[in-house]
Coordinates of C-alpha atoms in Angstrom, one line a residue:
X1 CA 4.5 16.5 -42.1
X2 CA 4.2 13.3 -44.4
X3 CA 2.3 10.0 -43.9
X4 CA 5.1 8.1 -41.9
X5 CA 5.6 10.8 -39.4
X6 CA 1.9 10.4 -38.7
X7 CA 2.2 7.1 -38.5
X8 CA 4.4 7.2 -35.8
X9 CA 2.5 9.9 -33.9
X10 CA -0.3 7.2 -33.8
X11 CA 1.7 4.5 -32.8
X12 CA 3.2 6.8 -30.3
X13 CA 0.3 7.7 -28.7
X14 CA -1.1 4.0 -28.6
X15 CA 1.7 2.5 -27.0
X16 CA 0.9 5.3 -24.1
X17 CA -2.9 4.8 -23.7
X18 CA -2.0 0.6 -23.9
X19 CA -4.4 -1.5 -21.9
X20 CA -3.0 -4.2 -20.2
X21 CA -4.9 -7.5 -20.5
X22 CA -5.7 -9.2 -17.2
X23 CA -2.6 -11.8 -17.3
X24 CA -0.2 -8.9 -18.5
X25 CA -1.7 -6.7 -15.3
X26 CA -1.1 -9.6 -13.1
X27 CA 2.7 -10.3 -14.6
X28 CA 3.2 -6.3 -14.7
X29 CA 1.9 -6.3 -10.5
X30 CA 4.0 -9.2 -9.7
X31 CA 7.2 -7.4 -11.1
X32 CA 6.5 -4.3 -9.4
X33 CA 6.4 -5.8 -6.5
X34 CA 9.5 -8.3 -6.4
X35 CA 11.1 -4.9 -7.5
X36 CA 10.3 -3.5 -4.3
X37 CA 11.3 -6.3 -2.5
X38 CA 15.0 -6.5 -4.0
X39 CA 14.9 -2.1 -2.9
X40 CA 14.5 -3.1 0.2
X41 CA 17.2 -6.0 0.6
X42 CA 19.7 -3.5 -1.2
X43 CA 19.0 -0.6 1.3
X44 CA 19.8 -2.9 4.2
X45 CA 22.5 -4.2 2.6
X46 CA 23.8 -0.8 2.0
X47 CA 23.0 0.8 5.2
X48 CA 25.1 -1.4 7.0
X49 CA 28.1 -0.6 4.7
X50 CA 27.9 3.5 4.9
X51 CA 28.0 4.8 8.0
X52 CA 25.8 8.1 6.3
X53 CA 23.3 6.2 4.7
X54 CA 22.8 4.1 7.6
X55 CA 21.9 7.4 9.7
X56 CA 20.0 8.5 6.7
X57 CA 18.0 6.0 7.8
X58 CA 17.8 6.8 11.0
X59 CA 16.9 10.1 10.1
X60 CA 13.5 8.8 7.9
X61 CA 12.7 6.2 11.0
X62 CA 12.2 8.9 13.3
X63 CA 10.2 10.9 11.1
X64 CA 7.8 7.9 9.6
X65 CA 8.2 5.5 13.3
X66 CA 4.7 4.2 12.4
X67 CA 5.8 2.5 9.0
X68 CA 7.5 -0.8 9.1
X69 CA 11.2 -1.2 8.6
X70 CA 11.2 -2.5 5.0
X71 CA 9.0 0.5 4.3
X72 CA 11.2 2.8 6.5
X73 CA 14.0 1.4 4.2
X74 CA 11.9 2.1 0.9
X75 CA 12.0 5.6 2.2
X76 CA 15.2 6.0 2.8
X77 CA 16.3 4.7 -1.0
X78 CA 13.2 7.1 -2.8
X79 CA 13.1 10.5 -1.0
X80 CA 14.5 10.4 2.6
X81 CA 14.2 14.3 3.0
X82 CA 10.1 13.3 3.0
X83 CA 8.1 14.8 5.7
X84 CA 5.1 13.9 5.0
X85 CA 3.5 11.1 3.1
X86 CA 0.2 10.6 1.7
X87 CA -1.5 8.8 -1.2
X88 CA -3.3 10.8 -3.9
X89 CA -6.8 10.4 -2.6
X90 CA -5.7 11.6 0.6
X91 CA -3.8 14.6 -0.7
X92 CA -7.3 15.3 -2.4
X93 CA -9.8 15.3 0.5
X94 CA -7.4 17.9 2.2
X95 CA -7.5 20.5 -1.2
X96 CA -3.9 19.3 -2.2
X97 CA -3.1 18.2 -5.7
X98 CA 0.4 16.8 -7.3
X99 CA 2.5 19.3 -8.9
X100 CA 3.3 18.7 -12.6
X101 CA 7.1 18.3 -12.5
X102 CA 7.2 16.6 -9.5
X103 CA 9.4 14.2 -8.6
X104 CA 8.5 10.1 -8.9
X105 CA 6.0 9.1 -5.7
X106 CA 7.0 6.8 -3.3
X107 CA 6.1 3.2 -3.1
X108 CA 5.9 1.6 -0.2
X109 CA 3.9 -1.9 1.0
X110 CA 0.2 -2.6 2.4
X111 CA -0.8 -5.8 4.1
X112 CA -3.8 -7.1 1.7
X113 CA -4.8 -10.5 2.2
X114 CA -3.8 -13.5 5.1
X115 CA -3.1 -16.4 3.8
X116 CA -2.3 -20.1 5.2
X117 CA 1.4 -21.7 4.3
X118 CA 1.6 -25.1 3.4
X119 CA 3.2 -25.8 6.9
X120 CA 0.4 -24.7 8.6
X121 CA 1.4 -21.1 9.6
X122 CA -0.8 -17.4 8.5
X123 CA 0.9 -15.2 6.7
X124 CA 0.5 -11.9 5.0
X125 CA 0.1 -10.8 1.1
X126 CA 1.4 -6.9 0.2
X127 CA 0.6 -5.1 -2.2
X128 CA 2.8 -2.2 -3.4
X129 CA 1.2 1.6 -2.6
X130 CA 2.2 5.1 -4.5
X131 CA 2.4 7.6 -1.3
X132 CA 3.7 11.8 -2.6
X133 CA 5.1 13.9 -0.2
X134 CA 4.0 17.4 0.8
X135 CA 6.9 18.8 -1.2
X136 CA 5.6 17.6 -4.5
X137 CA 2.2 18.5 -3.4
X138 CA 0.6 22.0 -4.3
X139 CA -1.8 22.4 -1.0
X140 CA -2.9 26.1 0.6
X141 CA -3.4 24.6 4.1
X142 CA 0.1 23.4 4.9
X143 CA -0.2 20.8 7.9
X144 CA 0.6 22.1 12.1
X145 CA 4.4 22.6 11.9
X146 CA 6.6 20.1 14.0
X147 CA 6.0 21.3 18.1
X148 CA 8.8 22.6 20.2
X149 CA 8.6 21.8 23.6
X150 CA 10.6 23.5 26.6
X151 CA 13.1 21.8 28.7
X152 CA 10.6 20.9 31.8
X153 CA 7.9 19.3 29.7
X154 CA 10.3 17.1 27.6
X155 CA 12.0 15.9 30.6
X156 CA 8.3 15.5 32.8
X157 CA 7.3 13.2 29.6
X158 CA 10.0 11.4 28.8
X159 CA 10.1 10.6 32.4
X160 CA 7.0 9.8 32.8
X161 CA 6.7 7.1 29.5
X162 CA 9.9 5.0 31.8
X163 CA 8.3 1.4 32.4
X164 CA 10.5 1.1 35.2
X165 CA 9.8 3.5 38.4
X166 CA 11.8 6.6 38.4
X167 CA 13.6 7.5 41.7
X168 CA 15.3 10.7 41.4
X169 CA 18.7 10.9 44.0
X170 CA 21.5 13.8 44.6
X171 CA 24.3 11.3 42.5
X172 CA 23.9 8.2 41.0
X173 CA 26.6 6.0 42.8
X174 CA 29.9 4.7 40.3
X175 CA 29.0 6.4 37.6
X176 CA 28.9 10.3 36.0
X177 CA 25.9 9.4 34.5
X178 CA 22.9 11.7 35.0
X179 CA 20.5 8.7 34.2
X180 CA 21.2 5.3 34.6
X181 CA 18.7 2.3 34.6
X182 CA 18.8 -0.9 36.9
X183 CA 17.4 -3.8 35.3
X184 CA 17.7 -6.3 38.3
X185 CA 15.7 -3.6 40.4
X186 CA 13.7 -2.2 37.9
X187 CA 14.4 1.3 38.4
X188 CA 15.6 4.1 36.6
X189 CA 17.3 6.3 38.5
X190 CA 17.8 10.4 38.0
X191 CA 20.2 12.4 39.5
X192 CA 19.7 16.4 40.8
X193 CA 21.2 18.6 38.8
X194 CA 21.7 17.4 35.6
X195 CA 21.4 19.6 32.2
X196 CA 20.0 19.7 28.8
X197 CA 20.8 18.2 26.3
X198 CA 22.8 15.8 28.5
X199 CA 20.1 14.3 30.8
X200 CA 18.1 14.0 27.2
X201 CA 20.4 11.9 26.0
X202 CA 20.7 10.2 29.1
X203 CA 17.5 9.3 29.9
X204 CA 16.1 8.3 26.6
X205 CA 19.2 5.9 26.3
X206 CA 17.6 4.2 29.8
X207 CA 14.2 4.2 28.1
X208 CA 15.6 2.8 25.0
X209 CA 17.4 -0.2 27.1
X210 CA 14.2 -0.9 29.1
X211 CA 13.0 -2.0 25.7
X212 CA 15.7 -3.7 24.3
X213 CA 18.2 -4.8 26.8
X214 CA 21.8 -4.0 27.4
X215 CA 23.5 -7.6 27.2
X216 CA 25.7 -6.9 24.5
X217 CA 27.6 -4.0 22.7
X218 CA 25.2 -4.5 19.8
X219 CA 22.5 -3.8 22.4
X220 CA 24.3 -0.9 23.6
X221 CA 24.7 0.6 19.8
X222 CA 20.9 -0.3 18.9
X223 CA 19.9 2.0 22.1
X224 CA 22.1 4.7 21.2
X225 CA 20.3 4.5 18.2
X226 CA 16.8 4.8 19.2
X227 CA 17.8 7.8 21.4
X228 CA 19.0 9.4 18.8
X229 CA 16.0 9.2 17.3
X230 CA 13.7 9.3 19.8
X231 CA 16.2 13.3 20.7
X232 CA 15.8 13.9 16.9
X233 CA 11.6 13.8 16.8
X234 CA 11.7 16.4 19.6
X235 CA 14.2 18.9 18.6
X236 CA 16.6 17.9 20.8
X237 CA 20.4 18.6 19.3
X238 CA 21.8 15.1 18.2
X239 CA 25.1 16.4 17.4
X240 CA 27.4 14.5 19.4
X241 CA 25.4 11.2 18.6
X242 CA 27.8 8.5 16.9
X243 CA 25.4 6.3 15.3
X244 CA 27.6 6.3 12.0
X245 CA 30.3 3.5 13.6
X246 CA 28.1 0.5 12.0
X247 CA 29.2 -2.8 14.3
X248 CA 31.0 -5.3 12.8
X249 CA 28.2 -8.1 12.9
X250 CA 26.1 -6.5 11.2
X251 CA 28.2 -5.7 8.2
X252 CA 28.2 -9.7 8.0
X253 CA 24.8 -10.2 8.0
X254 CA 22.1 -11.1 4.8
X255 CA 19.7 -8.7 4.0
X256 CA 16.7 -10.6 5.9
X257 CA 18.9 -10.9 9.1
X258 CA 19.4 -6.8 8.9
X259 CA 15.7 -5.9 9.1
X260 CA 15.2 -8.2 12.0
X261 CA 18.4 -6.6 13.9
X262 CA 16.9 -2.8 12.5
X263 CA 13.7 -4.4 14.2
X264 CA 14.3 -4.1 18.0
X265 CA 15.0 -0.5 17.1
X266 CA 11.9 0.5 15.2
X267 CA 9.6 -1.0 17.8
X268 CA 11.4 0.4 20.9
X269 CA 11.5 3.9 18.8
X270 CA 7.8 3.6 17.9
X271 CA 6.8 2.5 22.2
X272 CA 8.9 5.0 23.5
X273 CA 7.4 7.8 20.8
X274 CA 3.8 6.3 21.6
X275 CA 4.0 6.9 25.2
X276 CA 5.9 10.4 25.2
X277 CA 3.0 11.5 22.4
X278 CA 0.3 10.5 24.8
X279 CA 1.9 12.2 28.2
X280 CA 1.9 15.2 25.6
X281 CA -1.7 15.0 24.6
X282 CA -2.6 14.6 28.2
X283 CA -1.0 17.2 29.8
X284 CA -2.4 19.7 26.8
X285 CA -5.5 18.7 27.3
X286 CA -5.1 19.6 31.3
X287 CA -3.6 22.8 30.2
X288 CA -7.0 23.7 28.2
X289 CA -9.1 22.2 30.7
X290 CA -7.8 24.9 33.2
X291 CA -8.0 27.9 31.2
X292 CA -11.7 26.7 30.4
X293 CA -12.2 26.7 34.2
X294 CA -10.7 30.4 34.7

């Protein structure tokens, strides 16, 4: 090997152990993160055109209900098979390290700092964070796998996480419906008989519409999504969902009008979840309370 072909070993391996100067860090941060910003507006823009990626999304929502929808949609563009998302430290403290090959991590946004706008009103900064996923992880201790719950228990919980009171009757009058919620009277009503997966469906759809309404056919559509999502977390089979049919109005929306329409469906998704986790936690808690007593 000659001189020059030393040379540009050296220069090589310089440009890859660079240190950025605090003014380049700060330009190098503030491009990263307007890069995540357009991700974002281009995955809503393209979720709403493709009846597949929008359930795509769907599908990482009901996985990841705790993260926002911008970061829900930064999912969905990076690695939407993900199942579970940590940052490196985490990954760490649990005996997990990053594979070698593995595939680029995740970024995603974290509230930092509040700030006050020059009209008065607080507001948030974000900075961008690198999260991995378990299948790019080399761990021994894989985490709990996901639950499967029987028929009875799904249908006691979701029952019992209704805002509305439940009153269960033989048939629920004008309709074939096996659930059906009454907004002026604040009831959700059940009817006798009713079978799996059907009254699933059913009754999450009620849930879903105590949270978000049912004024219009976009209301309709955004609780068809949520129980599809809500049916999806549990095990429940989806296959007869339609949430691929994207409505017209949103196809017509901007980017920032999307997220706040995907919104109403995130929080109704994550409230509904919230409640059925808790009536799960209870009632397993009961369960080992008694067999302690025997």
């Amino acid at each position: 090997m000659n001189m020059g072909e030393l040379d540009q070993v050296f220069d090589n391996y310089s440009k890859k152990n660079r240190q950025y100067n605090k003014e380049e860090w700060i330009e190098y941060k503030k491009q990263e993160k307007q890069g995540v910003y357009a991700l974002i507006d281009t995955t809503a823009e393209k979720i709403v055109q493709d009846g597949q990626e929008f359930k795509k999304y769907l599908d990482t929502q009901s996985k990841f209900e705790q993260y926002s929808v911008g970061n829900s949609l930064l999912i969905t563009a990076q690695m939407p098979e993900a199942t579970v998302l940590r940052d490196y430290d985490s990954w760490t403290n649990v005996g997990g390290f990053p594979k070698k090959n593995r595939k680029n991590d995740i970024k995603i946004l974290e509230p930092a700092d509040s700030y006050m706008r020059e009209d008065g009103t607080k507001a948030t900064n974000y900075n961008v964070k690198y999260l991995t996923d378990i299948s790019q992880v080399s761990i021994r201790k894989k985490p709990n796998p996901i639950m499967r719950y029987d028929n009875k228990l799904l249908l006691r919980v979701f029952l019992n996480s209704s805002q509305a009171k439940v009153e269960v009757v033989n048939e629920i009058p004008n309709t074939d419906r096996s659930a059906l919620y009454d907004s002026e009277k604040d009831v959700l009503y059940i009817a006798r008989g009713a079978e799996a997966p059907q009254i699933f469906h059913e009754v999450t759809q009620e849930l879903a519409k105590q949270e978000i309404g049912e004024n219009t056919e976009l209301d309709a559509f955004k609780a068809n999504c949520v129980s599809y999502m809500v049916c999806k977390k549990y095990g429940i089979d989806v296959s007869n969902y339609n949430v691929t049919d994207i409505p017209y109005e949103l196809k017509e929306l901007s980017a920032k009008e999307i997220r706040e329409e995907l919104e109403p469906i995130h929080d109704a998704m994550e409230n509904i979840s919230g409640r059925t986790s808790h009536c799960i936690e209870l009632l397993a808690k009961q369960s080992r309370e008694k067999e302690q007593a025997r």
